[in-house]
Coordinates of N, CA and C in Angstrom, one line a residue:
M144 N 110.3 -46.9 94.9 CA 111.6 -46.3 94.4 C 111.5 -46.0 92.9
L145 N 111.0 -47.0 92.2 CA 110.9 -46.8 90.8 C 109.9 -45.6 90.5
T146 N 108.9 -45.5 91.3 CA 108.0 -44.4 91.1 C 108.7 -43.1 91.3
Y147 N 109.5 -43.0 92.4 CA 110.3 -41.8 92.7 C 111.2 -41.4 91.5
I148 N 112.0 -42.5 91.0 CA 112.9 -42.2 89.9 C 112.2 -41.7 88.7
A149 N 111.0 -42.3 88.4 CA 110.2 -41.9 87.2 C 109.8 -40.5 87.4
E150 N 109.3 -40.1 88.6 CA 108.9 -38.8 88.8 C 110.0 -37.8 88.7
M151 N 111.2 -38.1 89.2 CA 112.3 -37.2 89.1 C 112.8 -37.0 87.6
T152 N 112.7 -38.1 86.9 CA 113.1 -38.1 85.5 C 112.1 -37.2 84.7
R153 N 110.8 -37.3 85.1 CA 109.8 -36.5 84.4 C 110.1 -35.0 84.7
K154 N 110.4 -34.7 85.9 CA 110.6 -33.3 86.3 C 111.9 -32.7 85.6
S155 N 112.9 -33.6 85.5 CA 114.1 -33.2 84.9 C 113.9 -32.8 83.4
E156 N 113.1 -33.7 82.8 CA 112.8 -33.5 81.4 C 112.0 -32.2 81.2
I157 N 111.1 -31.9 82.1 CA 110.3 -30.6 82.0 C 111.2 -29.4 82.2
A158 N 112.2 -29.5 83.2 CA 113.1 -28.5 83.4 C 114.0 -28.2 82.2
R159 N 114.5 -29.3 81.6 CA 115.3 -29.1 80.4 C 114.5 -28.5 79.2
T160 N 113.3 -28.9 79.1 CA 112.4 -28.3 78.1 C 112.2 -26.8 78.3
R161 N 112.0 -26.4 79.5 CA 111.8 -25.0 79.8 C 113.1 -24.2 79.6
A162 N 114.2 -24.8 79.9 CA 115.5 -24.2 79.7 C 115.8 -24.0 78.2
R163 N 115.4 -25.0 77.4 CA 115.6 -24.9 75.9 C 114.8 -23.7 75.4
R164 N 113.5 -23.7 75.9 CA 112.6 -22.6 75.4 C 113.1 -21.2 75.8
A165 N 113.6 -21.1 77.0 CA 114.1 -19.8 77.5 C 115.3 -19.4 76.6
A166 N 116.2 -20.4 76.3 CA 117.4 -20.1 75.5 C 117.0 -19.6 74.1
N167 N 116.0 -20.4 73.6 CA 115.5 -20.0 72.2 C 114.9 -18.6 72.2
N168 N 114.2 -18.3 73.2 CA 113.6 -16.9 73.3 C 114.6 -15.8 73.4
R169 N 115.7 -16.1 74.2 CA 116.8 -15.1 74.3 C 117.5 -14.9 73.0
A170 N 117.7 -16.0 72.3 CA 118.4 -15.9 71.0 C 117.6 -15.2 70.0
A171 N 116.2 -15.4 70.0 CA 115.3 -14.7 69.1 C 115.3 -13.2 69.4
S172 N 115.4 -12.9 70.7 CA 115.4 -11.4 71.0 C 116.6 -10.8 70.6
R173 N 117.8 -11.5 70.7 CA 119.0 -10.9 70.2 C 119.0 -10.7 68.7
A174 N 118.4 -11.6 68.0 CA 118.4 -11.5 66.6 C 117.5 -10.3 66.1
V175 N 116.4 -10.1 66.8 CA 115.6 -9.0 66.5 C 116.3 -7.7 66.7
R176 N 117.0 -7.6 67.9 CA 117.7 -6.4 68.2 C 118.8 -6.1 67.2
K177 N 119.5 -7.2 66.7 CA 120.5 -7.0 65.8 C 120.0 -6.5 64.5
R178 N 118.9 -7.0 64.0 CA 118.3 -6.6 62.8 C 117.8 -5.2 62.9
S179 N 117.3 -4.8 64.0 CA 116.8 -3.4 64.2 C 117.8 -2.4 64.4
A180 N 119.0 -2.8 64.8 CA 120.1 -1.8 65.1 C 120.6 -1.2 63.8
P181 N 120.9 0.1 63.8 CA 121.4 0.8 62.6 C 122.8 0.4 62.3
R182 N 123.1 0.3 61.0 CA 124.5 0.0 60.6 C 125.4 1.1 61.0
G183 N 126.6 0.7 61.4 CA 127.6 1.7 61.7 C 127.5 2.2 63.2
G184 N 126.5 1.6 63.9 CA 126.4 1.9 65.3 C 125.7 3.2 65.6
A185 N 125.2 3.9 64.6 CA 124.5 5.2 64.9 C 123.4 5.3 63.8
S186 N 122.3 5.8 64.2 CA 121.2 6.0 63.3 C 121.4 7.2 62.5
E187 N 121.3 7.1 61.2 CA 121.6 8.3 60.3 C 120.6 9.4 60.6
D188 N 119.4 9.0 60.9 CA 118.3 10.1 61.1 C 118.2 10.5 62.6
A189 N 118.6 9.7 63.5 CA 118.5 10.1 64.9 C 119.5 11.3 65.2
P190 N 119.0 12.3 65.9 CA 117.7 12.4 66.5 C 116.7 13.3 65.7
Y191 N 116.9 13.2 64.4 CA 116.1 14.1 63.5 C 114.9 13.3 63.0
H192 N 113.8 14.1 62.6 CA 112.7 13.5 62.0 C 113.0 13.2 60.5
H193 N 112.3 12.4 59.9 CA 112.5 12.0 58.5 C 112.5 13.3 57.6
G194 N 113.5 13.4 56.8 CA 113.6 14.5 55.9 C 114.2 15.7 56.5
A195 N 114.5 15.8 57.8 CA 115.2 16.9 58.4 C 116.7 16.9 58.4
L196 N 117.2 15.7 58.1 CA 118.7 15.5 58.3 C 119.4 16.4 57.3
H197 N 118.9 16.5 56.1 CA 119.6 17.3 55.0 C 119.8 18.7 55.5
D198 N 118.8 19.3 56.1 CA 119.0 20.7 56.6 C 119.8 20.7 57.9
A199 N 119.7 19.7 58.7 CA 120.5 19.6 59.9 C 122.0 19.5 59.6
L200 N 122.3 18.8 58.6 CA 123.7 18.7 58.1 C 124.3 20.0 57.6
L201 N 123.5 20.8 56.9 CA 123.9 22.1 56.4 C 124.1 23.1 57.6
E202 N 123.2 23.0 58.6 CA 123.4 23.9 59.7 C 124.6 23.5 60.5
A203 N 124.9 22.2 60.6 CA 126.1 21.8 61.3 C 127.3 22.2 60.5
A204 N 127.3 22.1 59.1 CA 128.4 22.5 58.3 C 128.7 24.0 58.5
E205 N 127.6 24.8 58.6 CA 127.9 26.3 58.8 C 128.5 26.5 60.1
R206 N 128.1 25.8 61.1 CA 128.8 26.0 62.5 C 130.3 25.6 62.4
V207 N 130.6 24.5 61.7 CA 131.9 24.1 61.6 C 132.7 25.1 60.8
L208 N 132.2 25.6 59.7 CA 132.8 26.5 58.9 C 133.2 27.8 59.6
E209 N 132.2 28.4 60.4 CA 132.5 29.6 61.1 C 133.4 29.4 62.3
R210 N 133.4 28.2 62.8 CA 134.3 27.9 64.0 C 135.7 27.5 63.6
D211 N 135.8 26.6 62.6 CA 137.1 26.0 62.3 C 137.7 26.4 60.9
G212 N 136.9 27.2 60.2 CA 137.4 27.7 58.9 C 137.2 26.6 57.8
L213 N 137.5 27.0 56.6 CA 137.3 26.1 55.5 C 138.1 24.9 55.6
S214 N 139.3 25.0 56.1 CA 140.2 23.9 56.2 C 139.7 22.8 57.2
G215 N 138.9 23.2 58.1 CA 138.3 22.3 59.1 C 137.0 21.7 58.7
L216 N 136.5 22.2 57.5 CA 135.2 21.7 57.1 C 135.4 20.4 56.3
T217 N 135.1 19.3 56.9 CA 135.2 18.0 56.3 C 133.9 17.2 56.5
L218 N 133.7 16.2 55.7 CA 132.4 15.4 55.9 C 132.4 14.8 57.3
R219 N 133.5 14.3 57.8 CA 133.5 13.7 59.1 C 133.2 14.7 60.2
A220 N 133.8 15.9 60.0 CA 133.6 17.0 61.0 C 132.1 17.4 61.1
V221 N 131.5 17.4 59.9 CA 130.1 17.8 59.8 C 129.2 16.7 60.5
A222 N 129.6 15.4 60.2 CA 128.8 14.3 60.8 C 128.9 14.4 62.3
R223 N 130.1 14.6 62.8 CA 130.3 14.7 64.3 C 129.5 15.8 64.9
E224 N 129.6 17.0 64.2 CA 128.8 18.1 64.7 C 127.3 17.9 64.7
A225 N 126.8 17.2 63.7 CA 125.4 16.9 63.7 C 125.0 15.7 64.6
G226 N 126.0 14.9 65.0 CA 125.7 13.7 65.8 C 125.2 12.6 65.1
V227 N 125.6 12.4 63.8 CA 125.1 11.3 63.0 C 126.2 10.4 62.5
S228 N 125.9 9.4 61.7 CA 126.9 8.5 61.2 C 127.8 9.2 60.2
H229 N 129.0 8.8 60.0 CA 129.9 9.4 59.1 C 129.4 9.3 57.6
A230 N 128.6 8.3 57.4 CA 128.1 8.1 56.0 C 127.0 9.1 55.6
A231 N 126.4 9.7 56.6 CA 125.2 10.6 56.3 C 125.5 11.7 55.4
P232 N 126.6 12.5 55.5 CA 126.8 13.6 54.6 C 127.0 13.1 53.2
T233 N 127.7 12.0 53.0 CA 127.9 11.4 51.7 C 126.6 11.0 51.0
H234 N 125.7 10.4 51.8 CA 124.4 10.0 51.3 C 123.6 11.2 50.8
H235 N 123.7 12.3 51.5 CA 122.9 13.4 51.1 C 123.5 14.4 50.1
F236 N 124.9 14.5 50.1 CA 125.5 15.4 49.2 C 126.5 14.8 48.2
G237 N 126.8 13.6 48.3 CA 127.7 12.9 47.4 C 129.2 13.0 47.9
D238 N 129.7 14.3 48.0 CA 131.1 14.5 48.4 C 131.2 15.9 49.0
L239 N 132.4 16.3 49.4 CA 132.6 17.5 50.1 C 132.2 18.7 49.1
T240 N 132.5 18.6 47.9 CA 132.2 19.7 46.9 C 130.7 19.9 46.9
G241 N 129.9 18.8 46.9 CA 128.5 18.9 46.9 C 128.0 19.6 48.2
L242 N 128.6 19.2 49.3 CA 128.2 19.9 50.6 C 128.5 21.3 50.6
V243 N 129.7 21.7 50.3 CA 130.1 23.1 50.4 C 129.4 24.0 49.3
S244 N 129.0 23.4 48.2 CA 128.2 24.1 47.2 C 126.8 24.4 47.7
E245 N 126.2 23.5 48.3 CA 124.9 23.7 48.9 C 125.0 24.7 50.0
L246 N 126.0 24.7 50.8 CA 126.2 25.6 51.8 C 126.4 27.1 51.3
A247 N 127.2 27.2 50.2 CA 127.4 28.5 49.6 C 126.1 29.0 49.0
A248 N 125.2 28.1 48.5 CA 123.9 28.6 48.1 C 123.1 29.2 49.2
I249 N 123.2 28.6 50.4 CA 122.5 29.2 51.5 C 123.1 30.6 51.8
G250 N 124.5 30.7 51.7 CA 125.1 32.0 52.0 C 124.6 33.1 51.0
F251 N 124.5 32.7 49.8 CA 124.1 33.7 48.8 C 122.6 34.1 49.1
R252 N 121.8 33.2 49.5 CA 120.4 33.5 49.8 C 120.3 34.4 51.0
Q253 N 121.1 34.1 52.0 CA 121.2 35.0 53.2 C 121.6 36.4 52.8
F254 N 122.7 36.5 52.0 CA 123.2 37.7 51.5 C 122.2 38.5 50.7
N255 N 121.5 37.8 49.8 CA 120.5 38.5 48.9 C 119.4 39.1 49.8
T256 N 119.0 38.4 50.8 CA 117.9 38.9 51.7 C 118.4 40.2 52.4
A257 N 119.7 40.1 52.9 CA 120.2 41.3 53.6 C 120.3 42.5 52.6
M258 N 120.7 42.3 51.4 CA 120.8 43.4 50.4 C 119.5 43.9 50.1
K259 N 118.5 43.1 49.9 CA 117.1 43.6 49.6 C 116.6 44.4 50.7
L260 N 116.8 44.0 52.0 CA 116.3 44.7 53.1 C 117.0 46.1 53.2
A261 N 118.3 46.1 52.9 CA 119.0 47.3 53.0 C 118.6 48.3 51.9
G262 N 118.2 47.7 50.7 CA 117.7 48.6 49.7 C 116.4 49.3 50.0
L263 N 115.7 48.9 51.0 CA 114.5 49.6 51.4 C 114.8 50.8 52.3
A264 N 116.0 51.0 52.7 CA 116.4 52.1 53.6 C 116.6 53.3 52.7
G265 N 116.4 54.5 53.3 CA 116.7 55.7 52.7 C 115.7 56.1 51.6
T266 N 115.8 57.3 51.1 CA 114.9 57.7 50.0 C 115.6 58.0 48.7
S267 N 116.8 58.6 48.8 CA 117.6 58.9 47.6 C 118.4 57.7 47.1
L268 N 118.8 57.7 45.9 CA 119.6 56.7 45.3 C 120.9 56.5 46.1
T269 N 121.5 57.7 46.5 CA 122.8 57.6 47.2 C 122.6 57.0 48.6
E270 N 121.5 57.3 49.3 CA 121.3 56.7 50.6 C 121.1 55.2 50.5
K271 N 120.3 54.8 49.5 CA 120.1 53.4 49.3 C 121.4 52.7 48.9
A272 N 122.2 53.3 48.1 CA 123.5 52.7 47.7 C 124.4 52.5 48.9
M273 N 124.4 53.5 49.8 CA 125.3 53.5 50.9 C 124.8 52.4 51.9
A274 N 123.5 52.3 52.1 CA 122.9 51.3 52.9 C 123.2 49.9 52.5
R275 N 123.1 49.7 51.2 CA 123.5 48.4 50.6 C 125.0 48.0 50.8
A276 N 125.8 49.0 50.6 CA 127.2 48.8 50.8 C 127.5 48.4 52.3
K277 N 126.9 49.1 53.2 CA 127.2 48.8 54.6 C 126.6 47.4 55.0
A278 N 125.5 47.1 54.4 CA 124.9 45.7 54.6 C 125.8 44.7 54.0
Y279 N 126.4 44.9 52.9 CA 127.4 44.0 52.3 C 128.5 43.7 53.3
V280 N 129.1 44.7 53.8 CA 130.2 44.6 54.7 C 129.8 43.9 56.0
A281 N 128.6 44.3 56.5 CA 128.1 43.8 57.8 C 127.8 42.3 57.6
Y282 N 127.3 41.8 56.5 CA 127.1 40.4 56.3 C 128.4 39.6 56.4
A283 N 129.4 40.2 55.7 CA 130.7 39.5 55.7 C 131.3 39.4 57.1
Q284 N 131.2 40.5 57.8 CA 131.7 40.5 59.2 C 131.0 39.5 60.1
A285 N 129.7 39.4 59.9 CA 128.9 38.5 60.7 C 129.1 37.0 60.3
H286 N 129.4 36.8 59.1 CA 129.6 35.4 58.5 C 130.9 35.3 57.7
P287 N 132.0 35.5 58.3 CA 133.3 35.6 57.5 C 133.6 34.2 56.8
G288 N 133.3 33.1 57.5 CA 133.5 31.8 56.9 C 132.7 31.6 55.7
M289 N 131.4 31.9 55.8 CA 130.4 31.8 54.7 C 130.8 32.7 53.6
Y290 N 131.1 33.9 53.9 CA 131.4 34.9 52.9 C 132.6 34.5 52.1
G291 N 133.6 34.0 52.8 CA 134.8 33.5 52.1 C 134.5 32.3 51.2
L292 N 133.7 31.4 51.6 CA 133.3 30.2 50.8 C 132.6 30.6 49.6
M293 N 131.7 31.6 49.7 CA 130.9 32.0 48.5 C 131.7 32.4 47.3
F294 N 133.0 32.9 47.6 CA 133.8 33.4 46.5 C 135.0 32.5 46.3
R295 N 135.0 31.3 46.8 CA 136.1 30.3 46.6 C 135.7 29.4 45.5
T296 N 135.9 29.9 44.2 CA 135.4 29.1 43.1 C 136.0 27.7 43.0
E297 N 137.2 27.5 43.4 CA 137.9 26.2 43.3 C 137.3 25.2 44.2
R298 N 136.5 25.6 45.2 CA 135.9 24.7 46.1 C 134.4 24.4 45.9
I299 N 133.8 25.2 45.1 CA 132.3 25.0 44.9 C 132.0 24.7 43.4
D300 N 130.9 24.1 43.2 CA 130.4 23.7 41.9 C 129.3 24.6 41.5
M301 N 129.6 25.6 40.6 CA 128.6 26.6 40.2 C 127.5 26.0 39.3
T302 N 127.7 24.8 38.8 CA 126.7 24.2 38.0 C 125.5 23.6 38.8
R303 N 125.7 23.5 40.1 CA 124.6 22.9 40.9 C 123.5 23.9 40.8
P304 N 122.3 23.5 40.6 CA 121.1 24.4 40.3 C 120.9 25.4 41.5
S305 N 120.9 24.9 42.7 CA 120.6 25.8 43.8 C 121.7 26.9 43.9
L306 N 122.9 26.6 43.8 CA 124.0 27.6 43.9 C 124.0 28.5 42.6
H307 N 123.8 28.0 41.5 CA 123.7 28.8 40.3 C 122.6 29.8 40.4
E308 N 121.4 29.4 40.9 CA 120.3 30.3 41.0 C 120.5 31.4 42.0
A309 N 121.1 31.0 43.2 CA 121.3 32.0 44.3 C 122.4 33.0 43.9
A310 N 123.5 32.5 43.3 CA 124.5 33.4 42.8 C 124.0 34.3 41.7
G311 N 123.2 33.8 40.8 CA 122.6 34.6 39.7 C 121.7 35.7 40.2
A312 N 121.0 35.4 41.3 CA 120.1 36.4 41.9 C 120.9 37.5 42.5
A313 N 122.1 37.2 43.1 CA 122.9 38.2 43.7 C 123.4 39.1 42.6
F314 N 123.9 38.6 41.5 CA 124.3 39.4 40.4 C 123.2 40.2 39.8
A315 N 122.0 39.6 39.7 CA 120.9 40.4 39.1 C 120.5 41.5 40.0
G316 N 120.6 41.4 41.3 CA 120.3 42.5 42.2 C 121.3 43.6 42.1
L317 N 122.6 43.2 41.9 CA 123.6 44.2 41.7 C 123.4 45.0 40.4
A318 N 123.2 44.2 39.3 CA 123.0 44.8 38.0 C 121.8 45.7 38.0
G319 N 120.7 45.3 38.6 CA 119.5 46.0 38.7 C 119.6 47.4 39.4
A320 N 120.4 47.3 40.5 CA 120.6 48.5 41.3 C 121.5 49.5 40.6
V321 N 122.5 48.9 39.9 CA 123.4 49.8 39.1 C 122.6 50.4 38.0
G322 N 121.7 49.7 37.4 CA 120.9 50.2 36.3 C 120.0 51.3 36.8
A323 N 119.5 51.2 38.0 CA 118.6 52.2 38.6 C 119.4 53.5 38.8
S324 N 120.7 53.4 39.3 CA 121.5 54.5 39.5 C 121.8 55.3 38.2
R325 N 121.8 54.5 37.1 CA 122.1 55.1 35.8 C 120.8 55.4 35.0
H326 N 119.7 55.2 35.6 CA 118.4 55.4 35.0 C 118.2 54.7 33.7
E327 N 118.6 53.4 33.8 CA 118.4 52.6 32.6 C 118.2 51.1 33.0
Q328 N 117.6 50.4 32.1 CA 117.4 48.9 32.4 C 118.7 48.2 31.9
I329 N 119.2 47.4 32.8 CA 120.4 46.6 32.4 C 120.0 45.1 32.2
S330 N 120.3 44.6 31.1 CA 119.9 43.2 30.8 C 121.0 42.3 31.5
E331 N 120.5 41.2 32.0 CA 121.4 40.2 32.6 C 122.0 39.3 31.5
Q332 N 121.6 39.4 30.3 CA 122.1 38.6 29.2 C 123.2 39.3 28.4
A333 N 123.2 40.6 28.4 CA 124.2 41.3 27.6 C 124.4 42.7 28.2
L334 N 125.7 43.1 28.3 CA 126.1 44.4 28.9 C 126.9 45.2 27.9
S335 N 126.6 46.5 27.9 CA 127.5 47.4 27.2 C 128.8 47.5 28.0
L336 N 129.8 48.1 27.4 CA 131.1 48.2 28.1 C 130.9 49.2 29.3
E337 N 130.1 50.2 29.1 CA 129.9 51.2 30.2 C 129.2 50.5 31.3
Q338 N 128.2 49.7 31.0 CA 127.4 49.1 32.1 C 128.3 48.1 32.8
A339 N 129.1 47.3 32.1 CA 130.0 46.3 32.7 C 131.0 47.1 33.6
A340 N 131.5 48.2 33.2 CA 132.5 49.0 34.0 C 131.8 49.5 35.2
A341 N 130.6 49.9 35.1 CA 129.9 50.4 36.3 C 129.6 49.3 37.3
I342 N 129.3 48.2 36.9 CA 129.0 47.0 37.8 C 130.3 46.6 38.4
A343 N 131.4 46.4 37.6 CA 132.7 46.0 38.1 C 133.2 47.0 39.1
R344 N 133.1 48.3 38.8 CA 133.6 49.4 39.7 C 132.9 49.3 41.1
A345 N 131.6 49.2 41.0 CA 130.8 49.1 42.3 C 131.1 47.9 43.1
W346 N 131.2 46.8 42.4 CA 131.5 45.5 43.2 C 132.9 45.5 43.7
S347 N 133.9 45.9 42.9 CA 135.3 46.0 43.3 C 135.5 46.8 44.5
L348 N 134.8 48.0 44.6 CA 135.0 48.9 45.7 C 134.7 48.2 47.0
V349 N 133.5 47.7 47.1 CA 133.0 47.2 48.4 C 133.6 45.8 48.7
H350 N 133.7 45.0 47.6 CA 134.3 43.6 47.9 C 135.8 43.8 48.3
G351 N 136.5 44.6 47.6 CA 137.9 44.9 48.0 C 138.0 45.4 49.4
F352 N 137.2 46.3 49.8 CA 137.2 46.9 51.1 C 136.9 45.8 52.1
T353 N 135.9 45.0 51.8 CA 135.5 43.9 52.7 C 136.6 42.9 52.9
M354 N 137.3 42.5 51.9 CA 138.4 41.5 52.0 C 139.6 42.1 52.8
L355 N 139.9 43.3 52.5 CA 141.0 43.9 53.3 C 140.6 44.0 54.8
L356 N 139.4 44.3 55.1 CA 138.9 44.4 56.4 C 139.0 43.1 57.1
L357 N 138.4 42.0 56.5 CA 138.4 40.7 57.1 C 139.8 40.1 57.3
D358 N 140.7 40.4 56.4 CA 142.1 39.9 56.5 C 143.0 40.8 57.4
G359 N 142.4 41.8 58.0 CA 143.1 42.7 58.9 C 144.1 43.6 58.2
R360 N 144.0 43.8 56.9 CA 145.0 44.6 56.2 C 144.7 46.1 56.3
L361 N 143.5 46.4 56.9 CA 143.2 47.8 57.1 C 143.6 48.3 58.5
S362 N 144.2 47.5 59.3 CA 144.4 47.8 60.7 C 145.3 49.1 60.8
D363 N 146.3 49.2 60.0 CA 147.2 50.3 60.1 C 146.5 51.6 59.8
I364 N 145.6 51.6 58.7 CA 144.8 52.8 58.4 C 143.9 53.1 59.5
L365 N 143.2 52.1 60.0 CA 142.2 52.3 61.0 C 142.8 52.9 62.3
R366 N 144.0 52.4 62.6 CA 144.7 52.8 63.8 C 145.0 54.3 63.7
L367 N 145.2 54.9 62.5 CA 145.6 56.3 62.3 C 144.4 57.2 62.2
L368 N 143.2 56.7 62.2 CA 142.0 57.5 62.0 C 141.8 58.3 63.3
P369 N 141.1 59.5 63.1 CA 140.7 60.3 64.3 C 140.0 59.4 65.3
K370 N 140.1 59.8 66.6 CA 139.4 59.0 67.6 C 137.9 59.0 67.4
G371 N 137.3 57.9 67.6 CA 135.9 57.8 67.5 C 135.4 57.4 66.1
T372 N 136.4 57.2 65.2 CA 136.0 56.7 63.8 C 136.5 55.3 63.6
G373 N 135.9 54.6 62.7 CA 136.2 53.2 62.5 C 136.0 52.8 61.1
A374 N 135.8 51.5 60.9 CA 135.7 50.9 59.5 C 134.5 51.4 58.8
E375 N 133.4 51.5 59.5 CA 132.1 52.0 58.9 C 132.3 53.5 58.4
T376 N 132.9 54.2 59.3 CA 133.1 55.7 59.0 C 134.0 55.8 57.7
L377 N 135.0 54.9 57.7 CA 136.0 55.0 56.5 C 135.2 54.6 55.3
L378 N 134.4 53.5 55.3 CA 133.6 53.1 54.2 C 132.7 54.2 53.7
D379 N 132.0 54.9 54.7 CA 131.1 55.9 54.4 C 131.8 57.1 53.6
A380 N 133.0 57.4 54.1 CA 133.8 58.5 53.4 C 134.2 58.0 52.0
M381 N 134.6 56.8 51.9 CA 135.0 56.3 50.5 C 133.8 56.4 49.5
L382 N 132.6 56.0 50.0 CA 131.5 56.1 49.1 C 131.1 57.5 48.8
R383 N 131.3 58.4 49.7 CA 131.0 59.8 49.4 C 131.9 60.4 48.4
V384 N 133.2 59.9 48.5 CA 134.2 60.4 47.5 C 133.9 59.9 46.1
T385 N 133.3 58.7 46.0 CA 133.0 58.1 44.7 C 131.5 58.4 44.3
G386 N 130.9 59.3 45.1 CA 129.5 59.6 44.7 C 128.5 58.6 45.1
G387 N 128.8 57.8 46.1 CA 127.9 56.7 46.6 C 127.9 55.5 45.7
R388 N 128.9 55.3 44.9 CA 128.9 54.1 44.0 C 129.3 52.9 44.9
S389 N 128.5 51.9 44.8 CA 128.8 50.7 45.6 C 128.0 49.6 45.0
P390 N 128.1 48.3 45.5 CA 127.2 47.3 45.0 C 125.8 47.7 45.2
G391 N 125.1 47.7 44.2 CA 123.7 48.1 44.2 C 123.5 49.6 43.9
T392 N 124.5 50.2 43.3 CA 124.4 51.6 42.9 C 124.1 51.7 41.4

């Protein structure tokens, strides 16, 4: 009997030891998982590779901007669109001004590319100018949210290097094309009154037309046009009346 009791005691002790070891192992596993889990419940970089989140956030911001407008563009909305933690946009851009400024820089670069490609069309200065003007309007129609943001000075920080450079390149392209139409070199550092007037006239014409078009303010005029004509036809007629003067003329 004593032998039986001793044997059962030994087995019970072994069972308790195994139970303690199993419990310790489970606790250790939970601790490892807790340390490995991302803060905030979502990994900032998932599902992106390292270094890609910055660009992914900007792409998400552009989608939000075009879908929901500038009023719907918030850091949280961008994070949700990208599927990352709410802290991710702040980490990469600081605040909303930083984010929209970098987004506007992308817009200007896209716009500059479109204008350069348009400048390759046609042979005469008038044909090139009209092609650039149409490309200007076409970009705004394709990206109305981005185009509006690019000229919302109160929402963007023009001192940010990327935005300052991209916007400066857009102005340089305009000034250079206006200079070509005048058969003269226009300096980006100093303008004569006549040069400034030519640049302002060209920009005002197409920018004003574009804003009226995007805001639906040309609907009454377009409705009264002859059948088969539209906004592009109207712009073409305006440019011909002004001798083809437009952004890039």
